[in-house]
XYZ file of C-alpha atoms in Angstrom:
476
model
C 16.327 21.595 -13.475
C 16.244 25.149 -14.088
C 18.994 28.740 -13.750
C 18.488 30.171 -10.819
C 18.506 34.007 -12.799
C 15.303 32.775 -15.050
C 13.431 31.899 -11.932
C 13.850 34.376 -10.452
C 12.997 36.776 -13.513
C 10.067 34.223 -13.866
C 8.623 35.799 -10.548
C 8.961 39.287 -12.050
C 7.343 38.666 -14.550
C 4.379 37.257 -12.724
C 3.491 40.133 -10.887
C 2.311 42.279 -13.520
C -1.751 41.827 -14.364
C -2.565 38.093 -13.373
C -0.282 37.648 -10.288
C 1.024 34.728 -7.799
C 0.980 35.507 -4.076
C 4.411 37.683 -3.482
C 4.388 36.130 -0.410
C 5.715 33.356 -2.116
C 8.390 34.125 -4.552
C 11.223 33.190 -2.213
C 9.903 29.749 -1.117
C 9.538 28.846 -5.739
C 13.287 30.320 -6.662
C 15.277 28.502 -3.919
C 16.430 25.043 -5.376
C 15.446 22.534 -2.752
C 14.941 18.499 -3.503
C 11.775 18.789 -1.369
C 9.564 21.718 -1.464
C 7.280 21.491 1.415
C 4.485 24.388 2.018
C 2.078 23.424 4.677
C -0.823 25.975 6.250
C -4.462 26.712 6.730
C -7.095 26.527 4.373
C -7.457 30.265 2.202
C -4.321 30.273 2.014
C -3.416 30.246 -2.110
C -0.707 26.863 -1.298
C -2.633 25.063 -4.681
C -3.303 27.992 -5.926
C 0.774 29.423 -6.333
C 1.871 25.726 -7.141
C -0.327 25.827 -10.412
C 0.572 28.713 -11.219
C 3.876 28.482 -10.897
C 3.961 25.283 -12.175
C 2.300 26.019 -15.714
C 4.883 29.108 -15.813
C 7.757 26.986 -15.140
C 5.967 24.387 -18.302
C 5.492 27.291 -20.933
C 9.535 28.040 -20.209
C 11.274 24.624 -20.019
C 10.558 21.342 -21.073
C 9.368 19.569 -17.804
C 7.176 16.407 -17.023
C 4.856 17.123 -14.056
C 3.521 14.018 -12.181
C 0.447 15.498 -9.954
C -0.564 12.995 -7.213
C -2.981 12.632 -4.685
C -3.794 9.809 -2.627
C -7.132 9.492 -4.189
C -8.295 9.980 -7.327
C -11.243 8.711 -9.004
C -11.483 10.985 -11.907
C -9.546 13.472 -13.162
C -11.389 16.644 -12.074
C -10.398 15.307 -8.191
C -7.194 16.033 -9.399
C -5.439 19.296 -9.528
C -6.244 19.139 -13.412
C -8.698 21.756 -12.930
C -6.019 23.651 -11.346
C -3.951 24.002 -13.983
C -6.518 24.861 -16.771
C -7.762 27.791 -14.770
C -4.747 29.282 -14.672
C -3.758 28.554 -18.070
C -6.908 30.772 -19.097
C -5.830 33.125 -16.146
C -2.127 33.874 -17.857
C -3.653 33.841 -21.304
C -2.184 30.344 -22.562
C -4.749 28.376 -23.521
C -2.734 28.865 -27.398
C 0.356 27.223 -25.889
C -1.488 24.127 -24.317
C -3.425 20.806 -25.100
C -5.488 20.171 -22.408
C -6.941 16.589 -22.723
C -9.001 14.314 -21.024
C -6.189 12.640 -18.898
C -2.870 15.003 -19.289
C -2.128 18.359 -20.612
C 0.581 19.142 -22.994
C 2.507 22.214 -24.265
C 2.149 22.401 -27.466
C 6.027 24.809 -27.731
C 7.653 23.194 -24.981
C 6.714 19.492 -24.983
C 5.925 20.026 -21.023
C 3.407 17.456 -19.949
C 1.571 17.209 -16.498
C -0.033 13.671 -15.980
C -2.466 12.896 -12.998
C -2.138 9.640 -10.477
C -4.316 8.722 -7.397
C -1.470 6.831 -5.452
C -3.906 4.643 -3.534
C -4.670 2.664 -6.957
C -1.471 3.222 -9.192
C 1.601 3.825 -7.057
C 3.309 0.517 -8.789
C 2.298 2.284 -12.011
C 4.017 5.548 -11.374
C 7.216 3.164 -10.312
C 7.641 2.943 -13.852
C 7.408 6.556 -14.791
C 10.563 7.593 -16.160
C 12.145 11.626 -16.417
C 9.695 13.069 -14.038
C 11.287 16.377 -13.231
C 8.727 17.607 -10.552
C 6.345 15.480 -8.405
C 3.752 17.000 -6.886
C 1.953 15.882 -4.005
C -1.083 17.335 -3.736
C -3.060 16.782 0.237
C 0.128 15.428 1.166
C -0.956 14.993 4.419
C -1.784 11.960 3.610
C 1.117 10.125 2.156
C 2.206 7.432 3.608
C 6.003 5.536 4.137
C 5.379 2.667 1.777
C 4.184 4.918 -0.581
C 7.094 7.515 -0.393
C 9.938 4.851 -0.266
C 7.902 3.514 -3.824
C 8.254 7.855 -4.818
C 11.436 8.815 -4.095
C 13.360 6.465 -5.760
C 11.267 7.174 -8.886
C 11.996 10.841 -8.794
C 15.568 10.311 -9.687
C 16.223 12.920 -12.710
C 19.364 15.208 -11.801
C 17.421 18.696 -10.429
C 14.077 17.423 -9.671
C 11.948 18.762 -7.108
C 9.212 16.803 -4.636
C 6.662 19.157 -4.191
C 4.403 18.786 -1.087
C 1.228 20.720 -0.520
C -1.023 19.735 2.361
C -3.254 21.498 5.266
C -1.604 19.364 8.688
C -3.793 16.295 10.004
C -2.697 14.698 12.884
C 1.026 15.627 14.471
C 1.400 11.683 13.954
C 1.420 11.381 9.855
C 3.963 10.338 8.167
C 4.813 13.373 6.285
C 4.538 15.916 9.694
C 7.231 13.422 11.305
C 9.252 12.907 8.258
C 9.141 16.564 6.057
C 8.449 19.251 9.067
C 9.174 17.697 12.313
C 12.682 16.256 10.994
C 12.880 16.589 7.925
C 15.763 15.525 5.189
C 18.511 17.414 4.121
C 17.779 19.324 1.344
C 14.691 19.907 2.119
C 13.005 23.834 2.193
C 10.068 24.358 4.575
C 7.101 27.277 4.626
C 4.278 27.666 6.011
C 1.242 30.258 5.044
C -2.007 30.542 6.381
C -4.780 32.547 5.110
C -2.983 36.378 6.426
C -0.602 35.899 4.013
C -3.511 36.013 1.206
C -3.625 39.257 -0.671
C -6.333 37.766 -3.003
C -9.087 36.807 -0.103
C -12.234 38.228 -0.972
C -14.416 40.433 1.792
C -16.712 37.344 1.907
C -14.418 34.681 2.872
C -12.889 37.039 5.191
C -16.024 37.472 7.223
C -16.120 33.691 6.911
C -12.861 33.481 8.395
C -13.530 35.809 11.484
C -16.739 33.962 11.948
C -14.757 30.129 12.203
C -12.530 32.161 14.442
C -15.431 33.163 17.345
C -17.435 30.215 16.613
C -14.628 27.539 17.467
C -11.223 28.608 18.172
C -9.627 25.091 18.811
C -10.994 23.866 15.164
C -10.152 27.631 13.817
C -6.157 26.584 14.458
C -6.341 23.750 13.025
C -8.289 24.102 9.793
C -7.574 28.217 9.082
C -3.906 28.464 10.969
C -2.433 25.109 10.105
C -1.988 23.358 13.412
C -2.050 19.477 12.910
C -4.145 17.527 15.249
C -2.569 16.277 17.876
C -5.622 13.415 18.968
C -7.236 10.937 16.329
C -11.068 10.582 17.030
C -10.601 7.007 16.082
C -7.422 6.139 18.290
C -8.362 4.036 21.485
C -5.334 6.056 23.138
C -4.801 9.280 22.454
C -1.377 11.239 22.419
C -2.043 13.710 24.476
C -2.946 11.638 27.578
C 0.293 10.248 26.320
C 2.121 13.320 26.223
C 1.175 13.695 29.808
C 2.097 10.541 31.443
C 5.715 11.128 30.828
C 7.437 11.456 33.792
C 4.083 11.260 35.074
C 5.902 9.911 38.492
C 7.803 12.431 38.900
C 4.794 15.496 38.454
C 2.498 13.512 40.256
C 5.238 12.183 42.824
C 4.642 8.815 43.515
C 7.367 5.958 43.130
C 7.294 2.838 40.886
C 5.927 -0.493 42.919
C 4.470 -3.818 42.480
C 4.786 -6.510 40.386
C 7.645 -6.023 37.721
C 6.913 -7.357 34.194
C 8.215 -7.115 30.420
C 6.120 -7.256 27.751
C 7.436 -9.514 25.230
C 5.779 -9.426 21.282
C 6.706 -12.046 18.876
C 7.636 -11.368 15.660
C 5.169 -13.303 13.533
C 6.066 -12.769 9.890
C 9.367 -11.512 7.750
C 9.135 -7.933 8.087
C 7.585 -8.061 12.015
C 9.690 -7.732 14.772
C 10.011 -8.661 18.199
C 9.704 -5.825 21.138
C 10.054 -6.370 25.190
C 8.993 -3.380 27.078
C 9.644 -3.245 30.916
C 7.555 -1.182 33.717
C 7.709 -1.623 37.165
C 4.206 -1.097 39.095
C 2.643 1.577 37.073
C 5.925 2.885 35.724
C 7.839 1.932 32.201
C 11.081 2.429 32.126
C 12.990 0.168 28.791
C 11.455 -0.897 25.926
C 13.599 -2.823 22.920
C 12.849 -3.779 19.087
C 14.665 -5.813 16.751
C 14.607 -8.124 13.942
C 14.743 -11.835 14.041
C 13.700 -15.020 11.769
C 11.266 -17.644 12.657
C 13.984 -19.891 13.199
C 15.512 -17.224 15.731
C 12.429 -17.814 18.774
C 15.865 -19.579 20.919
C 17.936 -16.144 20.531
C 14.798 -13.995 20.578
C 13.716 -15.824 24.296
C 17.003 -15.875 25.389
C 17.857 -11.902 24.559
C 14.197 -11.648 26.382
C 14.939 -14.032 29.512
C 18.085 -12.044 30.103
C 16.679 -8.326 30.231
C 13.902 -9.966 32.968
C 16.890 -11.528 34.911
C 18.589 -8.087 34.882
C 15.456 -6.158 36.236
C 14.091 -9.436 38.217
C 11.255 -8.736 35.910
C 8.448 -11.677 34.770
C 8.044 -12.360 31.186
C 3.967 -12.061 29.504
C 4.372 -13.746 25.610
C 2.534 -13.075 22.828
C 1.401 -16.697 22.462
C -0.312 -16.579 19.273
C 1.774 -18.203 15.976
C 5.104 -18.417 16.509
C 4.708 -17.432 19.541
C 2.990 -20.395 20.682
C 6.530 -21.772 21.663
C 8.114 -19.483 23.240
C 6.847 -20.836 26.706
C 8.872 -23.984 25.600
C 11.926 -22.206 24.919
C 11.347 -20.311 28.528
C 11.035 -23.567 30.584
C 14.459 -24.827 28.489
C 16.281 -21.509 29.633
C 14.772 -22.130 33.285
C 15.647 -25.810 33.076
C 19.038 -25.249 32.309
C 19.788 -22.811 35.013
C 18.149 -24.894 37.426
C 20.747 -28.111 36.168
C 23.736 -25.899 36.468
C 22.506 -24.287 39.752
C 19.693 -25.248 41.600
C 19.442 -22.121 43.473
C 20.536 -19.621 40.499
C 17.331 -17.419 39.993
C 14.961 -18.411 37.367
C 12.250 -16.160 35.620
C 8.224 -16.751 35.919
C 6.677 -16.565 32.380
C 3.007 -15.876 31.366
C 1.564 -16.266 27.816
C -1.212 -13.937 26.902
C -3.744 -14.720 24.256
C -4.898 -11.840 22.463
C -8.021 -13.675 21.313
C -8.685 -15.522 24.656
C -11.628 -14.690 26.362
C -11.767 -11.646 28.778
C -10.348 -11.545 32.522
C -12.808 -11.879 34.936
C -15.669 -11.588 32.550
C -18.481 -11.550 35.008
C -16.912 -8.210 36.809
C -18.441 -5.036 35.164
C -16.760 -2.414 32.745
C -18.815 0.883 33.079
C -21.665 -1.264 34.375
C -21.435 -3.656 31.219
C -19.885 -7.455 32.384
C -17.130 -7.694 31.049
C -18.024 -10.502 28.366
C -20.411 -8.106 26.577
C -18.296 -5.068 26.894
C -14.728 -6.280 24.756
C -14.651 -8.738 21.914
C -11.561 -10.200 23.450
C -8.764 -10.407 25.842
C -6.523 -8.010 23.506
C -9.663 -5.361 23.803
C -9.799 -5.367 27.319
C -6.236 -4.730 27.722
C -5.717 -1.765 25.703
C -8.921 -0.320 27.289
C -7.504 -0.876 30.814
C -4.359 1.106 29.460
C -6.257 3.346 27.842
C -7.904 4.078 30.982
C -4.900 4.604 33.008
C -3.944 7.020 30.406
C -6.765 8.919 30.736
C -7.050 9.516 34.777
C -2.735 10.628 34.358
C -4.211 13.095 31.511
C -6.899 14.223 34.077
C -4.811 13.994 37.215
C -2.017 16.225 35.673
C -4.636 18.708 34.108
C -7.500 18.701 36.276
C -5.975 17.895 39.840
C -7.811 14.479 39.667
C -7.698 11.755 41.915
C -6.427 8.282 41.434
C -5.539 5.222 42.957
C -1.552 4.848 41.981
C -2.326 1.430 40.222
C -5.052 3.211 38.122
C -2.319 5.897 36.738
C 0.411 5.460 34.041
C 3.921 6.698 33.917
C 6.685 6.706 31.101
C 10.425 7.603 31.914
C 11.310 10.480 29.795
C 14.729 7.869 29.576
C 12.840 4.741 27.984
C 14.596 4.145 24.924
C 11.686 3.949 21.741
C 9.584 7.020 23.587
C 8.799 8.320 20.188
C 8.209 5.061 18.774
C 5.458 4.332 21.989
C 3.760 7.762 21.170
C 3.137 6.549 17.801
C 2.378 2.894 17.920
C 0.410 3.562 21.020
C -1.557 6.426 19.018
C -2.136 4.141 15.504
C -5.393 1.393 16.658
C -8.302 2.569 16.134
C -11.801 1.346 17.648
C -13.415 -1.462 16.478
C -16.432 -3.438 16.812
C -17.623 -7.121 16.408
C -21.002 -8.414 15.057
C -22.482 -8.239 18.785
C -21.237 -4.581 19.030
C -18.818 -5.595 21.886
C -14.907 -3.679 20.997
C -12.115 -4.355 19.590
C -9.066 -3.138 18.728
C -7.857 -2.467 14.691
C -6.492 -6.170 13.305
C -3.227 -5.910 11.633
C -5.387 -7.106 8.687
C -7.161 -3.517 8.555
C -4.040 -1.572 9.740
C -2.261 -2.922 6.782
C -4.933 -1.276 4.967
C -4.011 1.947 5.585
C 0.027 0.537 5.528
C 0.746 0.773 9.083
C 2.189 -1.949 9.892
C 2.168 -4.251 13.235
C 2.908 -2.076 16.573
C 5.329 -4.505 17.636
C 6.127 -2.085 20.960
C 2.882 -1.117 21.276
C 1.967 -4.297 21.497
C 4.977 -4.928 24.405
C 3.834 -2.016 26.156
C -0.201 -3.445 26.614
C 1.742 -7.070 27.924
C 3.045 -5.696 30.221
C -0.056 -3.953 31.829
C -2.330 -6.780 30.250
C -4.726 -8.476 33.154
C -3.382 -12.293 34.050
C -4.900 -14.833 35.748
C -1.778 -15.266 38.175
C -2.979 -18.834 39.328
C -1.272 -19.413 36.031
C 2.132 -18.849 37.203
C 4.424 -21.312 36.069
C 6.437 -21.881 39.263
C 2.844 -23.548 40.424
C 2.958 -25.993 36.993
C 6.374 -26.710 37.356
C 5.442 -27.645 41.315
C 2.906 -30.309 40.105
C 5.445 -31.592 37.407
C 7.614 -31.959 40.089
């Protein structure tokens, strides 16, 4: 984007009179495709980014795209910060400050401002961007990044991610801090490296530390939260459940079952999750077309055979035909060898009525507490995770069939953690709990949690009187 000597000179120049945070000098003078600057509040992140952007735009001809998730009006962007820095460095005569952009009169540098939520397609058509400045970048979604990344294609261009961490499950945290791509420079900064804080603000920060130590770590020390309060299943519960059967010393025993989530759209994927009693050992996910249902059923069937497990499959949409496919496979095996083992399979209809409707959950009849079978299944799995967390961390005692464990060798473990913590609690019009719908997940630009759905099906309460062998016995 510019010669390194000039950038170094620039940071030295800014140390006279109005200046930027010297703690960030090496961050700004190091070349990198992705620059990630995160930390707690009052740490000078956005202030410094605005100052460096004004200096660069006053020295070189650059085009900045300043974006954030929601921007209903220009004042909600970094527009105001940039104006403050222009005045602070005495450069008002060098810039034209318009209603929707800022232009340097001498270099021709330009700042444009966009809200990602409403304008992502418009941003895709932008040309010649030198710097993409993503403010409050923790809210960036994977879908948005897939559009933005190839848009910022100019030689030497940079992407700045400026944010206070939100959740450990956020896309930016996972993909630019925990597992960053090559060419990424990461810098964490907190209030204790900000030399410009007033005594008043330091007192406010100290009071926050004493009042709420845990909240202080998140707000002022830039520690992301592990648990989303709206989530049905908390990440901290899942983390505690990894190898819980070893920690709590219980063996896998009981029913062996594979949950099978059937892909129901062009972008959706099929998924399997296998559990033996209270322990999950294996997961699988694959792309399959709608006309490849038989192949997916054969894949699941083979996995069940190898593990001597039953299958519980999603019977809505494309999956409605899965039962017939399993029946065909069983019939073929019987015709080849009358004694060959066949697989027991049962359907799971997420929208069906609840299991044992008159039994009570927390003192309320199931039919009055849960909106449907899906909600009941998710809540019962959440209870297992919570119980396991309390057993490990608080020494509480529970029967093994009220606990849950995920073997640390389970494939797709990290994806399972992410997907199981994704759906939020919701309520129907009668006040019964339900799981956030796929349509509402899509509004948050979150894909269907296929592996998590298969996981839930593996533990779903199902009427065993629907056993396929009983059905076959009646047909014989």
